[in-house]
Coordinates of C-alpha atoms and ligand atoms in Angstrom, one line a residue:
M584 CA 57.8 201.4 -36.7
K585 CA 57.2 202.0 -33.0
A586 CA 58.0 205.6 -31.8
I587 CA 57.4 207.7 -28.8
I588 CA 55.3 210.7 -29.8
C589 CA 55.2 213.9 -27.9
P590 CA 51.9 215.5 -29.0
R591 CA 52.3 218.5 -26.5
Y592 CA 54.4 220.1 -23.9
G593 CA 54.0 218.6 -20.4
S594 CA 55.2 216.1 -18.0
P595 CA 56.6 212.8 -19.2
D596 CA 53.0 211.4 -18.9
V597 CA 52.1 213.1 -22.1
L598 CA 54.3 210.8 -24.2
K599 CA 52.6 208.1 -26.2
L600 CA 53.9 204.9 -27.8
R601 CA 52.5 204.8 -31.5
E602 CA 52.9 203.1 -34.7
V603 CA 54.4 205.6 -37.4
E604 CA 55.8 205.4 -40.8
K605 CA 59.2 204.0 -41.3
P606 CA 61.5 206.8 -42.7
V607 CA 63.2 206.3 -46.1
P608 CA 66.7 207.6 -46.4
Q609 CA 67.8 210.6 -48.8
E610 CA 70.7 210.4 -50.8
E611 CA 73.3 211.4 -48.1
E612 CA 71.5 209.7 -45.3
V613 CA 71.7 206.2 -43.7
L614 CA 68.6 204.4 -42.2
I615 CA 69.6 203.1 -38.7
Q616 CA 67.8 200.5 -36.9
I617 CA 68.2 202.1 -33.2
H618 CA 69.1 199.4 -30.7
A619 CA 69.6 201.9 -27.8
A620 CA 69.1 205.6 -26.9
S621 CA 69.9 207.4 -23.8
L622 CA 68.3 210.4 -22.0
N623 CA 69.7 213.9 -21.6
S624 CA 68.6 217.1 -20.0
R625 CA 67.9 218.5 -23.7
D626 CA 65.0 215.9 -23.8
L627 CA 63.4 217.2 -20.8
R628 CA 63.9 220.8 -21.8
M629 CA 62.1 220.1 -25.1
L630 CA 59.3 218.1 -23.2
R631 CA 58.5 220.9 -20.8
A632 CA 59.4 223.8 -23.0
N633 CA 62.0 225.0 -20.6
P634 CA 63.1 227.7 -21.0
L635 CA 59.7 229.2 -22.2
F636 CA 61.3 231.1 -25.0
M637 CA 61.7 227.7 -26.8
R638 CA 58.1 228.3 -27.9
L639 CA 59.0 231.2 -29.9
M640 CA 60.8 229.0 -32.6
P641 CA 58.6 228.5 -35.6
G642 CA 56.1 225.7 -35.2
S643 CA 56.9 225.4 -31.5
L644 CA 54.2 227.5 -29.7
F645 CA 52.0 224.7 -28.4
R646 CA 53.9 221.7 -29.0
P647 CA 57.6 220.7 -29.8
K648 CA 58.0 221.0 -33.5
N649 CA 59.9 217.6 -33.5
K650 CA 57.3 215.3 -32.1
I651 CA 59.9 212.4 -31.6
L652 CA 62.4 213.5 -28.8
G653 CA 65.8 211.9 -28.0
A654 CA 69.2 212.6 -29.3
D655 CA 71.6 209.7 -28.6
L656 CA 71.5 206.6 -30.6
A657 CA 73.6 203.4 -31.1
G658 CA 72.2 201.0 -33.7
R659 CA 72.9 199.1 -37.1
V660 CA 72.8 200.7 -40.5
E661 CA 69.9 199.0 -42.5
A662 CA 70.1 201.0 -45.7
I663 CA 72.1 203.7 -47.2
G664 CA 71.3 206.6 -49.8
S665 CA 73.1 206.7 -53.0
K666 CA 75.7 209.1 -52.0
V667 CA 76.7 207.7 -48.7
K668 CA 80.4 206.8 -48.6
Q669 CA 81.3 206.0 -45.1
F670 CA 79.0 203.2 -44.1
K671 CA 77.4 200.2 -45.5
P672 CA 74.3 198.1 -44.3
G673 CA 75.1 196.1 -41.2
D674 CA 77.7 198.6 -39.8
E675 CA 77.2 199.2 -36.0
V676 CA 77.1 203.1 -35.5
F677 CA 76.6 205.7 -32.8
G678 CA 76.1 209.4 -32.5
F679 CA 73.7 212.0 -31.6
L680 CA 71.3 214.3 -33.5
P681 CA 71.5 217.8 -33.1
S682 CA 67.9 219.3 -32.3
S683 CA 68.2 221.5 -35.5
I684 CA 67.6 218.6 -37.7
G685 CA 64.1 218.0 -36.3
K686 CA 64.3 214.2 -35.7
G687 CA 64.5 212.1 -32.5
T688 CA 65.9 208.6 -31.4
F689 CA 63.1 207.6 -29.3
A690 CA 61.9 205.2 -32.1
E691 CA 62.9 201.9 -33.8
F692 CA 64.4 203.7 -36.8
V693 CA 65.8 207.0 -37.9
C694 CA 67.5 208.6 -40.9
A695 CA 70.5 210.7 -40.5
S696 CA 73.3 212.2 -42.5
E697 CA 76.4 210.0 -42.3
K698 CA 78.3 212.9 -40.9
L699 CA 76.4 212.7 -37.4
L700 CA 77.6 209.2 -37.1
T701 CA 80.9 206.9 -36.5
L702 CA 81.3 203.3 -36.1
K703 CA 80.4 202.1 -32.5
P704 CA 83.1 201.2 -30.1
A705 CA 83.6 197.5 -30.8
I706 CA 83.9 196.7 -26.9
L707 CA 80.8 198.5 -25.9
T708 CA 77.2 197.2 -25.8
F709 CA 74.5 199.3 -27.7
E710 CA 73.3 200.8 -24.4
Q711 CA 76.9 201.8 -23.3
A712 CA 77.6 203.4 -26.8
A713 CA 74.3 205.2 -26.7
A714 CA 75.2 206.7 -23.2
I715 CA 78.2 208.5 -24.7
P716 CA 77.5 211.0 -27.6
L717 CA 76.0 214.0 -26.4
A718 CA 77.2 213.9 -22.7
A719 CA 80.6 212.9 -23.3
M720 CA 81.1 215.4 -26.3
T721 CA 79.7 218.2 -24.0
A722 CA 82.5 217.1 -21.5
L723 CA 85.1 216.9 -24.1
Q724 CA 84.4 220.3 -25.6
G725 CA 83.9 222.1 -22.1
L726 CA 87.3 220.8 -21.1
R727 CA 89.3 221.0 -24.2
N728 CA 87.7 223.7 -26.5
Y729 CA 86.7 226.1 -23.8
G730 CA 88.9 225.2 -20.9
N731 CA 92.0 224.5 -22.9
I732 CA 92.9 221.6 -20.4
Q733 CA 96.6 220.7 -20.1
P734 CA 98.4 217.9 -18.4
G735 CA 99.2 218.5 -14.7
Q736 CA 96.6 221.1 -14.2
K737 CA 94.3 221.1 -11.1
V738 CA 90.9 220.7 -12.6
L739 CA 87.4 220.6 -10.6
I740 CA 84.4 219.2 -12.0
N741 CA 81.3 220.5 -10.1
G742 CA 78.5 217.9 -10.8
A743 CA 80.7 215.0 -11.4
S744 CA 78.3 212.1 -10.9
G745 CA 75.8 212.8 -13.6
G746 CA 75.7 212.4 -17.5
V747 CA 78.1 215.0 -18.3
G748 CA 80.1 214.9 -15.0
T749 CA 80.9 211.2 -15.2
F750 CA 82.5 211.7 -18.6
A751 CA 84.2 214.9 -17.6
V752 CA 86.1 213.2 -14.7
Q753 CA 87.3 210.4 -17.0
I754 CA 88.3 212.6 -19.9
A755 CA 90.0 215.1 -17.6
K756 CA 92.1 212.2 -16.2
A757 CA 92.8 211.0 -19.8
F758 CA 94.2 214.5 -20.5
G759 CA 96.6 214.1 -17.5
A760 CA 95.0 216.7 -15.0
E761 CA 94.7 216.2 -11.2
V762 CA 90.9 216.0 -10.9
T763 CA 88.6 217.0 -8.0
A764 CA 85.2 215.7 -8.3
V765 CA 82.3 217.5 -6.6
C766 CA 79.0 215.4 -6.1
S767 CA 76.7 214.3 -3.2
T768 CA 77.3 211.7 -0.4
K769 CA 75.6 208.9 -2.3
H770 CA 77.8 209.3 -5.3
L771 CA 81.3 209.8 -3.7
E772 CA 82.3 206.1 -4.2
L773 CA 81.3 206.4 -7.9
A774 CA 83.5 209.5 -8.3
R775 CA 86.6 207.7 -6.8
S776 CA 85.8 204.6 -9.1
L777 CA 86.1 207.1 -12.1
G778 CA 89.7 208.0 -11.1
A779 CA 89.1 211.5 -9.4
D780 CA 92.0 212.2 -7.2
H781 CA 90.1 214.2 -4.7
I782 CA 86.3 214.2 -3.9
I783 CA 84.3 216.8 -2.3
D784 CA 80.7 216.2 -0.9
Y785 CA 78.7 219.4 -1.7
K786 CA 76.3 218.6 1.0
F787 CA 79.0 219.2 3.6
E788 CA 81.8 221.3 2.1
D789 CA 81.7 224.3 -0.2
F790 CA 84.7 224.1 -2.5
T791 CA 84.5 227.7 -3.3
Q792 CA 85.0 228.7 0.4
N793 CA 87.8 226.4 1.5
G794 CA 90.9 228.1 0.1
L795 CA 91.8 225.7 -2.5
R796 CA 92.3 227.0 -6.0
Y797 CA 92.0 225.3 -9.5
D798 CA 93.3 226.0 -13.1
L799 CA 90.0 224.9 -14.7
I800 CA 86.6 224.5 -13.2
L801 CA 83.8 222.8 -15.4
A802 CA 80.3 223.3 -13.7
V803 CA 77.6 221.2 -15.5
N804 CA 75.1 223.6 -13.9
G805 CA 75.9 227.0 -12.3
Y806 CA 75.2 226.0 -8.7
H807 CA 77.2 229.2 -7.4
P808 CA 77.4 232.7 -8.1
I809 CA 80.1 233.6 -10.5
K810 CA 82.1 235.4 -7.9
D811 CA 82.6 232.4 -5.8
Y812 CA 84.0 230.5 -8.9
L813 CA 86.4 233.4 -9.5
H814 CA 87.5 233.1 -6.0
A815 CA 88.3 229.3 -6.4
L816 CA 90.2 229.9 -9.6
N817 CA 94.0 230.5 -9.9
P818 CA 95.1 233.6 -11.8
G819 CA 94.5 233.0 -15.4
G820 CA 92.3 230.0 -14.8
S821 CA 89.0 229.1 -16.5
Y822 CA 85.6 228.7 -15.5
V823 CA 83.3 226.9 -18.0
V824 CA 79.6 226.2 -17.3
A825 CA 77.2 223.9 -19.3
G826 CA 73.9 224.7 -17.9
G827 CA 72.0 226.7 -15.1
S828 CA 69.9 229.8 -14.7
M829 CA 69.7 232.6 -17.1
R830 CA 71.5 234.9 -14.7
Q831 CA 74.3 232.4 -14.1
L832 CA 74.8 231.9 -17.8
I833 CA 74.7 235.7 -18.6
Q834 CA 77.3 236.3 -15.9
A835 CA 79.7 233.5 -17.1
G836 CA 79.2 234.6 -20.8
S837 CA 80.4 238.2 -20.0
N838 CA 83.9 237.5 -19.2
R839 CA 85.1 235.6 -22.3
K840 CA 88.6 237.1 -22.6
G841 CA 89.6 237.6 -18.8
N842 CA 90.6 240.9 -17.6
S843 CA 92.8 242.6 -15.0
R844 CA 89.9 243.1 -12.6
T845 CA 89.6 239.2 -12.6
D846 CA 93.1 238.4 -12.6
G847 CA 93.0 237.1 -16.2
Q848 CA 90.5 234.6 -15.1
I849 CA 88.2 233.6 -18.1
T850 CA 84.5 232.4 -17.8
N851 CA 82.7 231.0 -20.6
V852 CA 79.3 229.4 -21.3
L853 CA 79.6 226.0 -23.3
S854 CA 77.8 225.6 -26.4
L855 CA 77.9 222.2 -27.7
V856 CA 78.9 221.7 -31.4
Q857 CA 78.1 218.4 -33.0
S858 CA 81.5 217.1 -34.4
Q859 CA 82.2 213.8 -36.1
S860 CA 86.0 214.2 -35.3
D861 CA 85.1 214.5 -31.7
L862 CA 82.8 211.4 -31.8
L863 CA 85.7 209.4 -33.2
F864 CA 88.0 211.0 -30.5
L865 CA 85.5 209.5 -28.0
K866 CA 85.3 206.3 -29.6
N867 CA 89.1 205.8 -29.4
L868 CA 88.9 206.9 -25.7
A869 CA 86.2 204.2 -25.1
E870 CA 88.2 201.5 -27.0
S871 CA 91.5 202.2 -25.0
G872 CA 89.6 201.9 -21.8
K873 CA 90.0 205.6 -20.9
I874 CA 86.3 206.4 -20.6
M875 CA 83.6 203.8 -19.6
P876 CA 80.0 204.8 -19.7
V877 CA 78.3 204.7 -16.3
I878 CA 74.5 203.5 -16.8
D879 CA 72.3 203.7 -13.8
R880 CA 69.4 202.0 -15.4
I881 CA 68.2 200.7 -18.6
F882 CA 64.4 201.0 -19.6
P883 CA 62.7 199.4 -22.6
L884 CA 61.1 202.0 -25.2
S885 CA 57.7 201.1 -23.8
K886 CA 58.5 202.5 -20.3
I887 CA 59.9 205.7 -21.4
V888 CA 57.5 207.5 -19.1
D889 CA 59.0 205.8 -16.2
A890 CA 62.6 206.4 -17.5
I891 CA 61.9 210.1 -17.8
W892 CA 60.4 210.4 -14.4
Y893 CA 63.3 208.5 -13.0
F894 CA 65.8 210.6 -14.6
E895 CA 64.0 213.8 -13.5
K896 CA 63.5 212.9 -9.9
E897 CA 66.1 210.4 -8.8
H898 CA 69.5 212.0 -9.4
P899 CA 70.8 208.8 -11.3
R900 CA 74.6 208.2 -11.4
G901 CA 75.8 208.7 -14.9
K902 CA 73.1 208.0 -17.6
V903 CA 69.8 206.4 -18.2
A904 CA 69.6 204.2 -21.2
I905 CA 66.7 203.2 -23.5
H906 CA 66.6 199.7 -24.9
M907 CA 64.9 199.6 -28.2
V908 CA 64.5 196.0 -29.5
Ligands
NAP167 N1 75.7 224.1 -23.1 C1 75.4 222.9 -23.9 O1 75.8 222.9 -25.0 C2 75.0 221.7 -23.1 C3 75.2 220.4 -23.6 C4 74.7 219.3 -22.8 C5 74.2 219.4 -21.5 N2 74.2 220.7 -21.2 C6 73.8 220.9 -19.6 O2 74.4 220.3 -18.8 C7 74.0 220.3 -17.5 C8 74.2 218.7 -16.9 O3 73.7 217.7 -17.5 P1 73.9 216.3 -16.8 O4 73.1 215.5 -17.8 O5 75.3 215.9 -16.5 O6 73.1 216.5 -15.5 P2 72.7 215.4 -14.3 O7 72.9 214.1 -14.9 O8 71.4 215.8 -13.8 O9 73.9 215.8 -13.2 C9 73.9 216.7 -12.4 C10 75.1 216.7 -11.5 O10 75.2 217.7 -10.7 C11 75.3 217.4 -9.3 N3 74.7 218.3 -8.3 C12 73.3 218.7 -8.1 N4 73.4 219.5 -7.3 C13 74.6 220.2 -7.0 C14 75.1 221.2 -6.3 N5 74.2 222.1 -5.6 N6 76.3 221.4 -6.3 C15 77.1 220.7 -7.0 N7 76.7 219.6 -7.9 C16 75.3 219.3 -7.8 C17 74.7 216.1 -9.2 O11 75.3 215.3 -8.1 P3 74.3 214.4 -7.2 O12 73.6 213.5 -8.2 O13 75.5 213.5 -6.5 O14 73.5 215.2 -6.4 C18 75.1 215.6 -10.6 O15 76.4 215.2 -10.5 C19 72.2 220.4 -17.9 O16 72.0 221.7 -17.4 C20 72.4 220.4 -19.4 O17 71.2 221.3 -19.9 C21 74.7 221.9 -21.8

């Protein structure tokens, strides 16, 4: 099968399209013919060994332990192991592979545990389905598990136009929140089309200094010091951050329970946990029209180098997808 191999850490230019052996499913695995994948910040971090301490993982000093990158997939089950119960050959599935299993989706086939998959939303293309899993599950767990989102709450998404943010705006609306989206000028119209009630252009307005307060803030990256977020939160409000500098993450992680000094406000660092029930929840949201993936561009597998450069440099709207066959 064709796969994109990452022989060492570096820029996207180190990636090579190669013929490798097609995998064979174990007893509890399905063999999936991947039709589409999508890019996530995680792929870039693994490619560039960022943060550096990733190299301390066993077998990762000079090159990623997993030579095939990519987490998200949508495809068709080609074969199943003898103990697989949920799927049969021909089923269309989607999901994402946690980095701990050491496999990647920038390839024509992959074997994965059935627990990592669910049936693909029938109304979506493979590219649309592949855009959902990792980014939308991050948004869902950030808002619901960490932020305890409630109907009627004022929720702000800082970084609303990228992979995680475009889902976060739609999921927060699906939970009945009043949503403020923060992004740059070129993406304001996109944020409006996703259903945001209020939109702030971070290039011209600092939402932490305009006197407005929110019950829940989800920041896809830190972007501001923690004290600014606390300033923009109502008493008892929650701040959840998905990514950012080590300093921003340590600061956010040190106030998990809230205290009187911070008016009961809680800050938290999101740590995504793969969940089949969350994947099913997202499938249902997609099938009921409550979330629709935003795809900026689709690249063929053979152009993955261009795709990753584009993802890294161009601030794409929503997701960049990879077309496999
Ligand atoms: N903790 C976890 O388990 C977990 C899981 C998944 C992802 N993540 C993290 O989540 C982060 C976001 O991923 P993503 O794929 O959504 O990123 P992305 O697609 O690059 O989106 C970045 C967003 O931030 C906005 N932005 C850029 N500069 C900003 C600023 N100064 N102020 C406010 N907004 C700004 C961008 O807006 P414009 O494009 O309009 O400039 C865009 O909306 C990454 O750091 C990733 O590592 C964490």
